[in-house]
Structures are given as structure tokens and as C-alpha cells.
mmCIF file of C-alpha atoms in Angstrom:
data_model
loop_
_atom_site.group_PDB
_atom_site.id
_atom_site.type_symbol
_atom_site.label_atom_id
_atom_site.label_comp_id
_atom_site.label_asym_id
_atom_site.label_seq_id
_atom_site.Cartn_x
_atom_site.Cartn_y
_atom_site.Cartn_z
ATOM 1 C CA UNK A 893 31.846 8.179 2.375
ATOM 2 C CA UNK A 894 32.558 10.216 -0.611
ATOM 3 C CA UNK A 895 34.086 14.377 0.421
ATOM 4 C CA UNK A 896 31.794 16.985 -1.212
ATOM 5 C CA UNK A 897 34.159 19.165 -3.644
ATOM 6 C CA UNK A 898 34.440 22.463 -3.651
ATOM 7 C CA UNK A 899 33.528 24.133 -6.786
ATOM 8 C CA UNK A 900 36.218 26.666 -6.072
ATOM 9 C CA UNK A 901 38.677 24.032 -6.635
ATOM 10 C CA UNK A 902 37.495 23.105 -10.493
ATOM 11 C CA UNK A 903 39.823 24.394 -12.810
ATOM 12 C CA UNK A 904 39.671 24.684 -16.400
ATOM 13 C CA UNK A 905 40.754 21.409 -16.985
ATOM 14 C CA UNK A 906 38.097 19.765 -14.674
ATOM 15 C CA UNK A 907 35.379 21.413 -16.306
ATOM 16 C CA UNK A 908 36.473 20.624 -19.706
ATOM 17 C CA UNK A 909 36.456 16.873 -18.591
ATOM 18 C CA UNK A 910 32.880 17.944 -16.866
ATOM 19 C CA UNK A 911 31.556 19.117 -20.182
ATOM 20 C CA UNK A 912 32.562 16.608 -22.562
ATOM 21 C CA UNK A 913 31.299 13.680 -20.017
ATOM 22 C CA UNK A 914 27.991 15.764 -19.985
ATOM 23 C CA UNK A 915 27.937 16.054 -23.736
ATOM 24 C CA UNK A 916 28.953 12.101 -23.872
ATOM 25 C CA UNK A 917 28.932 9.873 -20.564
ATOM 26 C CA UNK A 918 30.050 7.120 -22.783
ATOM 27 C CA UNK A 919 32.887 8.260 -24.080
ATOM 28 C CA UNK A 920 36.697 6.107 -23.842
ATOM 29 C CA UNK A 921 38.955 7.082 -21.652
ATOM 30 C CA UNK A 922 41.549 7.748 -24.272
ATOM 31 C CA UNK A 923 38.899 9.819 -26.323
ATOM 32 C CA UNK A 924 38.043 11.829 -23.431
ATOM 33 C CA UNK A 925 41.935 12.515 -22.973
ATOM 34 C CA UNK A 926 42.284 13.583 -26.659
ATOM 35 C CA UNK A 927 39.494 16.084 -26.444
ATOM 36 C CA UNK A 928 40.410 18.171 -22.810
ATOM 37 C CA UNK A 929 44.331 18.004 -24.717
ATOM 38 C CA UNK A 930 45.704 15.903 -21.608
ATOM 39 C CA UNK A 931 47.320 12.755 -21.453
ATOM 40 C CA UNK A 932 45.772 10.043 -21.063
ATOM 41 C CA UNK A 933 46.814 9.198 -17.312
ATOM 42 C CA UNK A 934 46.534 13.135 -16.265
ATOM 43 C CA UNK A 935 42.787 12.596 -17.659
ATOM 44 C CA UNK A 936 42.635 9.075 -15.871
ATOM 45 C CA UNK A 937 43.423 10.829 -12.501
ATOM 46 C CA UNK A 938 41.868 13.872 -12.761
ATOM 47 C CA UNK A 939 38.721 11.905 -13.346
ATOM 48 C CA UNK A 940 39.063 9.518 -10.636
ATOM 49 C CA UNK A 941 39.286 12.424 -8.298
ATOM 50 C CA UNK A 942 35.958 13.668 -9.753
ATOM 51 C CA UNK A 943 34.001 10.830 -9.233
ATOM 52 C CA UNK A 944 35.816 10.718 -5.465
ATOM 53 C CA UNK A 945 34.344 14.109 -4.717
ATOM 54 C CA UNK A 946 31.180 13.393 -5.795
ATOM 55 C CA UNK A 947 31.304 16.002 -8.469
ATOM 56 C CA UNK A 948 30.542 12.705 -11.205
ATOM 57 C CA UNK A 949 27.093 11.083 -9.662
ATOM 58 C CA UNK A 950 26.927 8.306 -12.440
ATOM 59 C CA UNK A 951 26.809 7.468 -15.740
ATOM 60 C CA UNK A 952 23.375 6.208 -18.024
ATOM 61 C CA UNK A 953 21.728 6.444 -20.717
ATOM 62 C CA UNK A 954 18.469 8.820 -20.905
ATOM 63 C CA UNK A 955 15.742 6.738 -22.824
ATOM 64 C CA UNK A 956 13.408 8.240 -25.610
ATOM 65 C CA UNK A 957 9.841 8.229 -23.656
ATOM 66 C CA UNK A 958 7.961 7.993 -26.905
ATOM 67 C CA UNK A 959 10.110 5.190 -27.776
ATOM 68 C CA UNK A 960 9.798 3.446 -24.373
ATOM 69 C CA UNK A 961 6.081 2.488 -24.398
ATOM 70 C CA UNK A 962 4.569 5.852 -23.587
ATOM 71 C CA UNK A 963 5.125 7.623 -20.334
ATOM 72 C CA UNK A 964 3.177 10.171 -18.748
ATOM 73 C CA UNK A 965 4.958 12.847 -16.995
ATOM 74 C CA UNK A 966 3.131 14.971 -14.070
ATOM 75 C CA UNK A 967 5.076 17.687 -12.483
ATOM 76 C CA UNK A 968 3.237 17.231 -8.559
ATOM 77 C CA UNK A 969 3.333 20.570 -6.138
ATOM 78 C CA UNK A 970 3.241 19.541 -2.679
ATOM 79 C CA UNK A 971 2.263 20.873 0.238
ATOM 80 C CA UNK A 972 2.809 19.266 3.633
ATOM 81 C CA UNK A 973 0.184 19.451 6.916
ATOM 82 C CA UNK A 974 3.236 20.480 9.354
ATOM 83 C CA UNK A 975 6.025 22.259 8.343
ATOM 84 C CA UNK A 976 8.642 20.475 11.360
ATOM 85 C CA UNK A 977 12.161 19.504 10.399
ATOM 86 C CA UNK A 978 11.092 16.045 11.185
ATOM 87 C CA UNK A 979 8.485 15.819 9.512
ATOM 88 C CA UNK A 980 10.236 17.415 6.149
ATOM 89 C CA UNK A 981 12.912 14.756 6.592
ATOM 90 C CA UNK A 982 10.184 11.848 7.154
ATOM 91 C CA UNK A 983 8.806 12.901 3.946
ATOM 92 C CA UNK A 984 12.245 13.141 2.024
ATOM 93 C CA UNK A 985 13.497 9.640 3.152
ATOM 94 C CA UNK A 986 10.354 7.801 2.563
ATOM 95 C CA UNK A 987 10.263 9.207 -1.274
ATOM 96 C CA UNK A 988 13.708 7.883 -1.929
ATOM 97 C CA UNK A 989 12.605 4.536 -2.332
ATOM 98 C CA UNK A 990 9.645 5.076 -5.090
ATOM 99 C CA UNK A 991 11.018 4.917 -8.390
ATOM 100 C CA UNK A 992 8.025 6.849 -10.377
ATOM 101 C CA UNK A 993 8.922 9.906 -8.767
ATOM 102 C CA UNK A 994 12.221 10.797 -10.567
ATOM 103 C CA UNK A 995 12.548 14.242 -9.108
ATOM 104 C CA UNK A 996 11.968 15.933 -6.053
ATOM 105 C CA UNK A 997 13.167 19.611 -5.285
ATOM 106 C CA UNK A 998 12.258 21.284 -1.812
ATOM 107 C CA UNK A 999 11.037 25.004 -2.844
ATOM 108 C CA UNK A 1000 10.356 28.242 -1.007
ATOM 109 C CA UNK A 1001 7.075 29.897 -1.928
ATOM 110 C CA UNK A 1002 3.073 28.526 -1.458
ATOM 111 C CA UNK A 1003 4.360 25.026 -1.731
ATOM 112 C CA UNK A 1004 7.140 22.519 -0.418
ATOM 113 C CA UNK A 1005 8.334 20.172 -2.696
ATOM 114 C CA UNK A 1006 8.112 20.304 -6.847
ATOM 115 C CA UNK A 1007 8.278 16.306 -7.930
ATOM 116 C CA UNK A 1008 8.354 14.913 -11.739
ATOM 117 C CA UNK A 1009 6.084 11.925 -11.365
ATOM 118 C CA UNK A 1010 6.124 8.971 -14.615
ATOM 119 C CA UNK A 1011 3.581 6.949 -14.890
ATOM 120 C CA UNK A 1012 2.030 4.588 -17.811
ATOM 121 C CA UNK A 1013 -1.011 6.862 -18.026
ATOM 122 C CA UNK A 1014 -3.442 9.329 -15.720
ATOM 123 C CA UNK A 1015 -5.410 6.658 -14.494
ATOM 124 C CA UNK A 1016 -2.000 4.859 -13.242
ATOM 125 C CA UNK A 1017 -0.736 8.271 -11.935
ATOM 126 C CA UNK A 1018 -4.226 8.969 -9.579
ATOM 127 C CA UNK A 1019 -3.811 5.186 -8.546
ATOM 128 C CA UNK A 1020 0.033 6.144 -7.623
ATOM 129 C CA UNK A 1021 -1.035 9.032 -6.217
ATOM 130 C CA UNK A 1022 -3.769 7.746 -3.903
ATOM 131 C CA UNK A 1023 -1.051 4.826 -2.530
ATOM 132 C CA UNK A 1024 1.110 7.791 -1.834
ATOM 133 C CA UNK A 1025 -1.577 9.862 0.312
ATOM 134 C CA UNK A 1026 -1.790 6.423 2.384
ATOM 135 C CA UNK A 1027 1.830 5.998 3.004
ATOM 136 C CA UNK A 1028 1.644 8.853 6.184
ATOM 137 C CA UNK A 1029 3.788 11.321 4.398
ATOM 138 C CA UNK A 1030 2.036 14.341 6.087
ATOM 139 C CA UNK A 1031 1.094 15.227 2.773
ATOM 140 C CA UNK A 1032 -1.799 18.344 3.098
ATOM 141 C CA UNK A 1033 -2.188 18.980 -0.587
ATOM 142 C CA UNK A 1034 -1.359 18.217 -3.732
ATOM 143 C CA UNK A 1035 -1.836 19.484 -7.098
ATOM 144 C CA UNK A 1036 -0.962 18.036 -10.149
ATOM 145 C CA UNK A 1037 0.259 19.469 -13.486
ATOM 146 C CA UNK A 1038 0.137 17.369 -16.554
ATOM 147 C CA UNK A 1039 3.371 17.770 -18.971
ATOM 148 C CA UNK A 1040 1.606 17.677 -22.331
ATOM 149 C CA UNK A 1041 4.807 18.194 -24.314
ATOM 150 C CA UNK A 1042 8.585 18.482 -23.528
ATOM 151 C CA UNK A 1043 10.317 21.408 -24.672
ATOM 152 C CA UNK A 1044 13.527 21.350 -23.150
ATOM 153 C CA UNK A 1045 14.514 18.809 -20.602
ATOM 154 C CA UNK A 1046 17.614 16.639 -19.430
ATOM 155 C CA UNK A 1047 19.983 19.666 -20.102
ATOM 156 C CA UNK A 1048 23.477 19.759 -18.884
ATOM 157 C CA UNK A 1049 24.206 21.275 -15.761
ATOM 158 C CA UNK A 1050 25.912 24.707 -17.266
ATOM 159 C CA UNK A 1051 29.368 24.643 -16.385
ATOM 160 C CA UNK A 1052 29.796 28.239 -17.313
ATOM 161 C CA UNK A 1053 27.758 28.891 -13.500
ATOM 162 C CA UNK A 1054 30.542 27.730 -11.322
ATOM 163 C CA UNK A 1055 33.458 30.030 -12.978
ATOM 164 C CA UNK A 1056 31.380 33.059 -12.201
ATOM 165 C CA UNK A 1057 31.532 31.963 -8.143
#
């Protein structure tokens, strides 16, 4: 079972090595050393311990939608019937496994969970959507907002945040 790290504990060289992995996931080793001015097996380590601590979730490659076949994205606002601890982690588990929602954020306010949805096209996405109102998920109501165009998405987590703490 991987430790959660403690932000307080990132110094400058860890988020150096943060921001260039962000900026390039697939970047060598010995690059990656060259760039954060360590050498290459103070880089090697400090990583490892990273991706120990869970600070480093994985590496991959973020795909062009346009490029991809066309994808349809639909940010779904979700409210659930009962608002029970069980029932919120019912609903979070079962999600886990469905691979067209690619986010899901719990949220204070009129609703309880924010999810990206992808789907092929809007006739896919009600199909998906229906399915998903069947699977028991105490799901009340929905609503769904179509992304018609990205204007900023996929950004890197802003490393600047956690030196303020």
C-alpha cells in the first residue's frame, strides 16, 4: 500500500522533478537529471521516492480528441436521492469501473458530484446515460452540459500551490 506524502515535505528539488515530469512524462532519466541540476542517481532516488508516496500517479500520453475519431465530451451534474455516507460511497465505487466517465469530483453546493463523460456522440451519451440510471446508483437527477469547445484543459497541477502551504 503506497504512504500518502506530505506536501510539507516537497522541497525545491522535488518540485522541480514534479514540474519537468508534468511538462514531459516521457522524458530519460538522465535528461530529467540534467534539467533539476542533480545527478543522475540523486534524481533516480528522489524519484523513486515520489512515485512511493504516491505523489507520481502514472505516466501516459493525452490523445488529440479531434484526431482520435471524434469524441463528445459532457460535463454531467449529479444529484443523488439520499444523501447517506453509504450510499455516497455505493455510488463512488460502482463509477470506478466505467471507463466513459473520466472524471468525477464530489462538490458542495445544489449538486453532488461534477463528472466529464466521453462518448462517440449525443445519441451514444443518452444511451450511456440511461444504462447508468439502471445500474441503482441512487442517482435523483441529472443534468447534462455539452462541452462545445475546449479552451483550456489537461493543465498541470500548479506546483507553485503547495509552496504557499
Amino acid at each position: 500500500m503506497k504512504s500518502k506524502l506530505n506536501t510539507a515535505r516537497l522541497d525545491a528539488w522535488d518540485l522541480r522533478i514534479l514540474s519537468e515530469l508534468q511538462a514531459d512524462g516521457r522524458i530519460s532519466k538522465s535528461e530529467l537529471a540534467k534539467r533539476v541540476h542533480l545527478s543522475a542517481s540523486a534524481c533516480s532516488e528522489r524519484l523513486r521516492i515520489l512515485e512511493a508516496a504516491g505523489a507520481i500517479e502514472g505516466y501516459y500520453a493525452r490523445l488529440n480528441p479531434s484526431l482520435t475519431g471524434g469524441v463528445i465530451f459532457v460535463m454531467v451534474e449529479v444529484v443523488l436521492d439520499r444523501h447517506r455516507l453509504e450510499d455516497q460511497r455505493h455510488f463512488e465505487a460502482a463509477i470506478q469501473g466505467i471507463p466513459e466517465i473520466m472524471d468525477c469530483w464530489a462538490i458542495g453546493g445544489r449538486v453532488d458530484y461534477l463528472m466529464r463523460v466521453a462518448g462517440p456522440s449525443m445519441a451514444a451519451y443518452q444511451e450511456f446515460m440511461e444504462g447508468l440510471l439502471q445500474l441503482g446508483l441512487g442517482i435523483d437527477q441529472y443534468y447534462s452540459l455539452v462541452v462545445t469547445k475546449s479552451v483550456k484543459s489537461n493543465s498541470p497541477i500548479p506546483l507553485s500551490a503547495l509552496r504557499e502551504r
